[in-house]
Amino acid sequence: MPKYDLSPAAAHGRLVYLLGPGNIFKDRMDQATRQIARVLNDYSEDDCLLAVGDPVAIAAAVMIAGKRTGGFVRLLKWDRLSGSYECFRVNSNVAA
């Protein structure tokens, strides 16, 4: 039984899990980063990330996704008032 019902996020596209459940340990960081990169191999500006789980894995996923798109990443954020996810586009180039 999943901890969270992520099905409302499917309104933004197919859900693809980057890693299995659990934390990333320091001695496994490179392995986890390679796994995330493999899954995000076809990531484009049209795709969204749903940040759930280990903060280190989330940071790695955002960094890898941004590298693939020239600094643009779309993230889903839960809006409890509407009961749905909103998509936020982040442009890391504006911080340069």
N, CA, C and O atoms as a DFTB+ gen file, in Angstrom:
384 C
 N C O
     1  1       0.842      -1.183       0.000
     2  2       0.000       0.000       0.000
     3  2       0.887       1.246       0.000
     4  3       1.665       1.440       0.934
     5  1       0.785       2.105      -1.041
     6  2       1.591       3.320      -1.091
     7  2       1.258       4.260       0.067
     8  3       0.134       4.281       0.567
     9  1       2.256       5.033       0.479
    10  2       2.077       5.979       1.576
    11  2       1.183       7.150       1.167
    12  3       0.408       7.661       1.975
    13  1       1.297       7.567      -0.093
    14  2       0.518       8.691      -0.605
    15  2      -0.231       8.266      -1.869
    16  3       0.235       7.416      -2.627
    17  1      -1.380       8.864      -2.075
    18  2      -2.111       8.654      -3.322
    19  2      -1.621       9.708      -4.310
    20  3      -1.984      10.881      -4.211
    21  1      -0.805       9.287      -5.250
    22  2      -0.237      10.208      -6.233
    23  2      -1.052      10.252      -7.520
    24  3      -0.667      10.930      -8.473
    25  1      -2.172       9.537      -7.559
    26  2      -2.950       9.448      -8.796
    27  2      -3.389      10.810      -9.344
    28  3      -3.479      10.952     -10.563
    29  1      -3.669      11.824      -8.505
    30  2      -4.019      13.123      -9.096
    31  2      -2.898      13.721      -9.956
    32  3      -3.172      14.534     -10.838
    33  1      -1.668      13.340      -9.718
    34  2      -0.547      13.847     -10.517
    35  2      -0.590      13.302     -11.941
    36  3      -0.004      13.890     -12.850
    37  1      -1.272      12.196     -12.134
    38  2      -1.365      11.599     -13.464
    39  2      -2.118      12.498     -14.445
    40  3      -2.069      12.265     -15.653
    41  1      -2.806      13.510     -13.949
    42  2      -3.457      14.477     -14.834
    43  2      -2.418      15.231     -15.672
    44  3      -2.747      15.814     -16.705
    45  1      -1.156      15.212     -15.213
    46  2      -0.071      15.903     -15.921
    47  2       0.768      14.943     -16.759
    48  3       1.751      15.362     -17.370
    49  1       0.400      13.670     -16.798
    50  2       1.127      12.694     -17.603
    51  2       1.374      11.411     -16.838
    52  3       0.993      11.272     -15.676
    53  1       2.020      10.477     -17.514
    54  2       2.312       9.163     -16.938
    55  2       3.306       9.303     -15.783
    56  3       4.289      10.037     -15.883
    57  1       3.038       8.592     -14.690
    58  2       3.932       8.609     -13.534
    59  2       5.050       7.585     -13.732
    60  3       4.788       6.416     -14.017
    61  1       6.277       8.027     -13.581
    62  2       7.450       7.161     -13.707
    63  2       8.275       7.339     -12.439
    64  3       8.637       8.461     -12.087
    65  1       8.570       6.251     -11.760
    66  2       9.333       6.319     -10.524
    67  2      10.822       6.286     -10.847
    68  3      11.278       5.441     -11.618
    69  1      11.577       7.206     -10.257
    70  2      13.017       7.293     -10.514
    71  2      13.805       6.285      -9.704
    72  3      14.782       5.722     -10.197
    73  1      13.397       6.053      -8.476
    74  2      14.065       5.118      -7.561
    75  2      13.016       4.337      -6.790
    76  3      11.844       4.712      -6.759
    77  1      13.440       3.263      -6.178
    78  2      12.561       2.527      -5.291
    79  2      12.432       3.258      -3.965
    80  3      13.077       4.287      -3.760
    81  1      11.613       2.744      -3.069
    82  2      11.426       3.399      -1.773
    83  2      12.694       3.329      -0.918
    84  3      13.537       2.450      -1.098
    85  1      12.805       4.277       0.014
    86  2      13.925       4.279       0.949
    87  2      14.861       5.447       0.727
    88  3      14.715       6.225      -0.216
    89  1      15.818       5.546       1.615
    90  2      16.801       6.626       1.564
    91  2      18.015       6.232       0.745
    92  3      18.297       5.051       0.540
    93  1      18.727       7.248       0.281
    94  2      19.995       7.026      -0.407
    95  2      21.098       7.149       0.641
    96  3      21.124       8.107       1.413
    97  1      21.984       6.199       0.665
    98  2      23.101       6.255       1.595
    99  2      24.326       6.795       0.877
   100  3      24.474       6.606      -0.331
   101  1      25.208       7.470       1.615
   102  2      26.379       8.120       1.021
   103  2      27.165       7.199       0.107
   104  3      27.589       7.613      -0.972
   105  1      27.362       5.974       0.516
   106  2      28.167       5.059      -0.284
   107  2      27.435       4.557      -1.528
   108  3      28.029       3.850      -2.342
   109  1      26.162       4.906      -1.689
   110  2      25.374       4.501      -2.854
   111  2      24.936       5.701      -3.705
   112  3      24.142       5.541      -4.632
   113  1      25.444       6.892      -3.398
   114  2      24.998       8.098      -4.094
   115  2      25.282       8.034      -5.591
   116  3      24.410       8.365      -6.394
   117  1      26.478       7.617      -5.979
   118  2      26.807       7.546      -7.407
   119  2      25.894       6.565      -8.135
   120  3      25.447       6.841      -9.248
   121  1      25.621       5.441      -7.522
   122  2      24.730       4.446      -8.117
   123  2      23.320       5.021      -8.275
   124  3      22.688       4.841      -9.316
   125  1      22.835       5.704      -7.253
   126  2      21.499       6.298      -7.316
   127  2      21.438       7.395      -8.384
   128  3      20.445       7.508      -9.104
   129  1      22.493       8.196      -8.485
   130  2      22.526       9.269      -9.481
   131  2      22.510       8.695     -10.894
   132  3      21.834       9.229     -11.773
   133  1      23.246       7.621     -11.114
   134  2      23.228       6.971     -12.435
   135  2      21.834       6.431     -12.754
   136  3      21.372       6.546     -13.889
   137  1      21.168       5.849     -11.769
   138  2      19.809       5.336     -11.958
   139  2      18.853       6.475     -12.319
   140  3      18.061       6.344     -13.252
   141  1      18.921       7.569     -11.601
   142  2      18.062       8.720     -11.877
   143  2      18.337       9.235     -13.297
   144  3      17.403       9.531     -14.042
   145  1      19.606       9.339     -13.663
   146  2      19.974       9.821     -14.999
   147  2      19.437       8.896     -16.093
   148  3      18.988       9.363     -17.140
   149  1      19.485       7.578     -15.847
   150  2      18.949       6.625     -16.834
   151  2      17.448       6.836     -17.039
   152  3      16.964       6.873     -18.170
   153  1      16.730       6.972     -15.942
   154  2      15.282       7.131     -16.041
   155  2      14.925       8.478     -16.685
   156  3      13.937       8.576     -17.413
   157  1      15.725       9.506     -16.418
   158  2      15.459      10.832     -16.974
   159  2      16.127      11.047     -18.333
   160  3      16.209      12.179     -18.809
   161  1      16.594       9.989     -18.946
   162  2      17.317      10.103     -20.217
   163  2      16.522      10.870     -21.275
   164  3      17.102      11.636     -22.045
   165  1      15.202      10.673     -21.322
   166  2      14.359      11.335     -22.320
   167  2      13.590      12.521     -21.744
   168  3      12.618      12.977     -22.346
   169  1      14.012      13.020     -20.592
   170  2      13.316      14.148     -19.962
   171  2      13.349      15.365     -20.887
   172  3      14.384      15.682     -21.474
   173  1      12.204      16.041     -21.007
   174  2      12.136      17.251     -21.828
   175  2      11.429      18.354     -21.041
   176  3      10.913      18.113     -19.949
   177  1      11.408      19.550     -21.595
   178  2      10.740      20.684     -20.951
   179  2       9.247      20.460     -20.779
   180  3       8.606      21.160     -19.995
   181  1       8.686      19.503     -21.493
   182  2       7.258      19.202     -21.384
   183  2       6.932      18.294     -20.205
   184  3       5.769      18.159     -19.825
   185  1       7.962      17.669     -19.624
   186  2       7.760      16.749     -18.513
   187  2       7.739      17.495     -17.182
   188  3       8.241      18.614     -17.074
   189  1       7.149      16.856     -16.173
   190  2       7.086      17.419     -14.822
   191  2       7.730      16.460     -13.832
   192  3       7.698      15.243     -14.016
   193  1       8.309      17.016     -12.790
   194  2       8.814      16.213     -11.675
   195  2       7.876      16.391     -10.492
   196  3       7.398      17.493     -10.223
   197  1       7.622      15.309      -9.799
   198  2       6.843      15.334      -8.562
   199  2       7.806      14.976      -7.443
   200  3       8.242      13.830      -7.333
   201  1       8.133      15.947      -6.623
   202  2       9.149      15.776      -5.586
   203  2       8.564      15.062      -4.367
   204  3       7.832      15.652      -3.573
   205  1       8.907      13.780      -4.242
   206  2       8.449      12.969      -3.116
   207  2       9.616      12.115      -2.655
   208  3      10.266      11.458      -3.469
   209  1       9.887      12.118      -1.353
   210  2      10.907      11.214      -0.837
   211  2      12.158      11.896      -0.347
   212  3      12.113      13.004       0.187
   213  1      13.277      11.222      -0.536
   214  2      14.577      11.634      -0.035
   215  2      14.998      12.971      -0.651
   216  3      15.074      13.080      -1.875
   217  1      15.273      13.991       0.170
   218  2      15.657      15.305      -0.369
   219  2      16.908      15.270      -1.252
   220  3      17.014      16.046      -2.201
   221  1      17.842      14.389      -0.949
   222  2      19.047      14.286      -1.777
   223  2      18.688      13.748      -3.163
   224  3      19.215      14.225      -4.168
   225  1      17.806      12.769      -3.220
   226  2      17.368      12.226      -4.501
   227  2      16.583      13.275      -5.289
   228  3      16.726      13.375      -6.508
   229  1      15.760      14.048      -4.598
   230  2      14.997      15.110      -5.260
   231  2      15.951      16.135      -5.866
   232  3      15.782      16.543      -7.015
   233  1      16.951      16.550      -5.093
   234  2      17.931      17.517      -5.606
   235  2      18.666      16.966      -6.817
   236  3      18.860      17.680      -7.800
   237  1      19.077      15.707      -6.759
   238  2      19.781      15.085      -7.886
   239  2      18.882      15.052      -9.118
   240  3      19.337      15.339     -10.225
   241  1      17.618      14.706      -8.935
   242  2      16.688      14.630     -10.065
   243  2      16.487      16.002     -10.707
   244  3      16.471      16.114     -11.933
   245  1      16.336      17.034      -9.898
   246  2      16.146      18.383     -10.437
   247  2      17.405      18.839     -11.175
   248  3      17.317      19.446     -12.242
   249  1      18.570      18.547     -10.609
   250  2      19.819      18.930     -11.271
   251  2      19.970      18.225     -12.616
   252  3      20.332      18.856     -13.609
   253  1      19.698      16.939     -12.653
   254  2      19.835      16.160     -13.892
   255  2      18.811      16.625     -14.925
   256  3      19.149      16.803     -16.095
   257  1      17.567      16.822     -14.501
   258  2      16.522      17.274     -15.419
   259  2      16.882      18.644     -15.991
   260  3      16.728      18.878     -17.190
   261  1      17.354      19.539     -15.144
   262  2      17.734      20.871     -15.603
   263  2      18.893      20.845     -16.577
   264  3      18.941      21.635     -17.520
   265  1      19.820      19.944     -16.349
   266  2      20.956      19.814     -17.265
   267  2      20.480      19.367     -18.643
   268  3      21.032      19.790     -19.659
   269  1      19.469      18.521     -18.683
   270  2      18.955      17.993     -19.953
   271  2      18.165      19.044     -20.744
   272  3      18.002      18.917     -21.958
   273  1      17.679      20.078     -20.056
   274  2      16.806      21.059     -20.713
   275  2      17.393      22.464     -20.738
   276  3      16.681      23.421     -21.044
   277  1      18.650      22.603     -20.429
   278  2      19.248      23.938     -20.435
   279  2      18.816      24.797     -19.267
   280  3      18.861      26.025     -19.352
   281  1      18.394      24.169     -18.172
   282  2      18.062      24.907     -16.960
   283  2      16.582      25.058     -16.662
   284  3      16.212      25.720     -15.693
   285  1      15.728      24.453     -17.482
   286  2      14.284      24.562     -17.273
   287  2      13.734      23.264     -16.693
   288  3      13.971      22.185     -17.237
   289  1      12.997      23.373     -15.582
   290  2      12.391      22.203     -14.951
   291  2      10.974      22.575     -14.537
   292  3      10.723      23.665     -14.021
   293  1      10.061      21.649     -14.774
   294  2       8.680      21.838     -14.319
   295  2       8.441      20.916     -13.128
   296  3       8.715      19.717     -13.187
   297  1       7.925      21.499     -12.047
   298  2       7.665      20.763     -10.812
   299  2       6.185      20.839     -10.466
   300  3       5.540      21.870     -10.655
   301  1       5.663      19.738      -9.962
   302  2       4.275      19.704      -9.512
   303  2       4.205      20.032      -8.031
   304  3       5.038      19.583      -7.243
   305  1       3.218      20.808      -7.664
   306  2       2.996      21.189      -6.267
   307  2       1.517      20.978      -5.946
   308  3       0.637      21.409      -6.691
   309  1       1.266      20.314      -4.829
   310  2      -0.105      20.027      -4.407
   311  2      -0.786      21.307      -3.944
   312  3      -0.230      22.064      -3.148
   313  1      -1.985      21.543      -4.447
   314  2      -2.817      22.655      -4.016
   315  2      -3.987      22.063      -3.237
   316  3      -4.910      21.494      -3.820
   317  1      -3.938      22.201      -1.937
   318  2      -4.958      21.558      -1.107
   319  2      -6.336      22.178      -1.300
   320  3      -7.345      21.511      -1.071
   321  1      -6.399      23.444      -1.716
   322  2      -7.702      24.080      -1.924
   323  2      -8.424      23.506      -3.140
   324  3      -9.633      23.276      -3.098
   325  1      -7.680      23.276      -4.224
   326  2      -8.307      22.718      -5.427
   327  2      -8.281      21.191      -5.431
   328  3      -8.997      20.555      -6.204
   329  1      -7.448      20.605      -4.559
   330  2      -7.336      19.145      -4.521
   331  2      -6.658      18.581      -5.754
   332  3      -6.968      17.479      -6.206
   333  1      -5.717      19.366      -6.297
   334  2      -5.011      18.924      -7.495
   335  2      -3.575      19.469      -7.483
   336  3      -3.211      20.296      -6.647
   337  1      -2.781      18.980      -8.431
   338  2      -1.415      19.460      -8.561
   339  2      -1.353      20.612      -9.550
   340  3      -1.991      20.584     -10.602
   341  1      -0.573      21.624      -9.193
   342  2      -0.274      22.726     -10.101
   343  2       1.146      22.539     -10.608
   344  3       2.004      22.013      -9.901
   345  1       1.386      22.973     -11.837
   346  2       2.704      22.851     -12.432
   347  2       3.420      24.200     -12.359
   348  3       2.880      25.224     -12.778
   349  1       4.637      24.186     -11.824
   350  2       5.466      25.384     -11.730
   351  2       6.701      25.195     -12.601
   352  3       7.406      24.195     -12.467
   353  1       6.966      26.135     -13.482
   354  2       8.152      26.078     -14.340
   355  2       9.260      26.901     -13.694
   356  3       9.079      28.085     -13.412
   357  1      10.398      26.272     -13.465
   358  2      11.548      26.919     -12.861
   359  2      12.618      27.094     -13.920
   360  3      12.949      26.151     -14.639
   361  1      13.156      28.295     -14.016
   362  2      14.236      28.606     -14.937
   363  2      15.462      28.964     -14.121
   364  3      15.551      30.069     -13.586
   365  1      16.406      28.043     -14.020
   366  2      17.597      28.302     -13.211
   367  2      18.517      29.329     -13.864
   368  3      19.442      29.819     -13.216
   369  1      18.285      29.660     -15.120
   370  2      19.134      30.629     -15.812
   371  2      18.930      32.058     -15.316
   372  3      19.809      32.901     -15.496
   373  1      17.796      32.342     -14.700
   374  2      17.559      33.699     -14.214
   375  2      18.412      34.017     -12.987
   376  3      18.575      35.179     -12.613
   377  1      18.953      32.965     -12.366
   378  2      19.788      33.156     -11.183
   379  2      21.254      33.376     -11.545
   380  3      22.067      33.669     -10.668
   381  1      21.597      33.242     -12.805
   382  2      22.996      33.358     -13.230
   383  2      23.435      34.789     -13.342
   384  3      24.586      35.056     -13.689
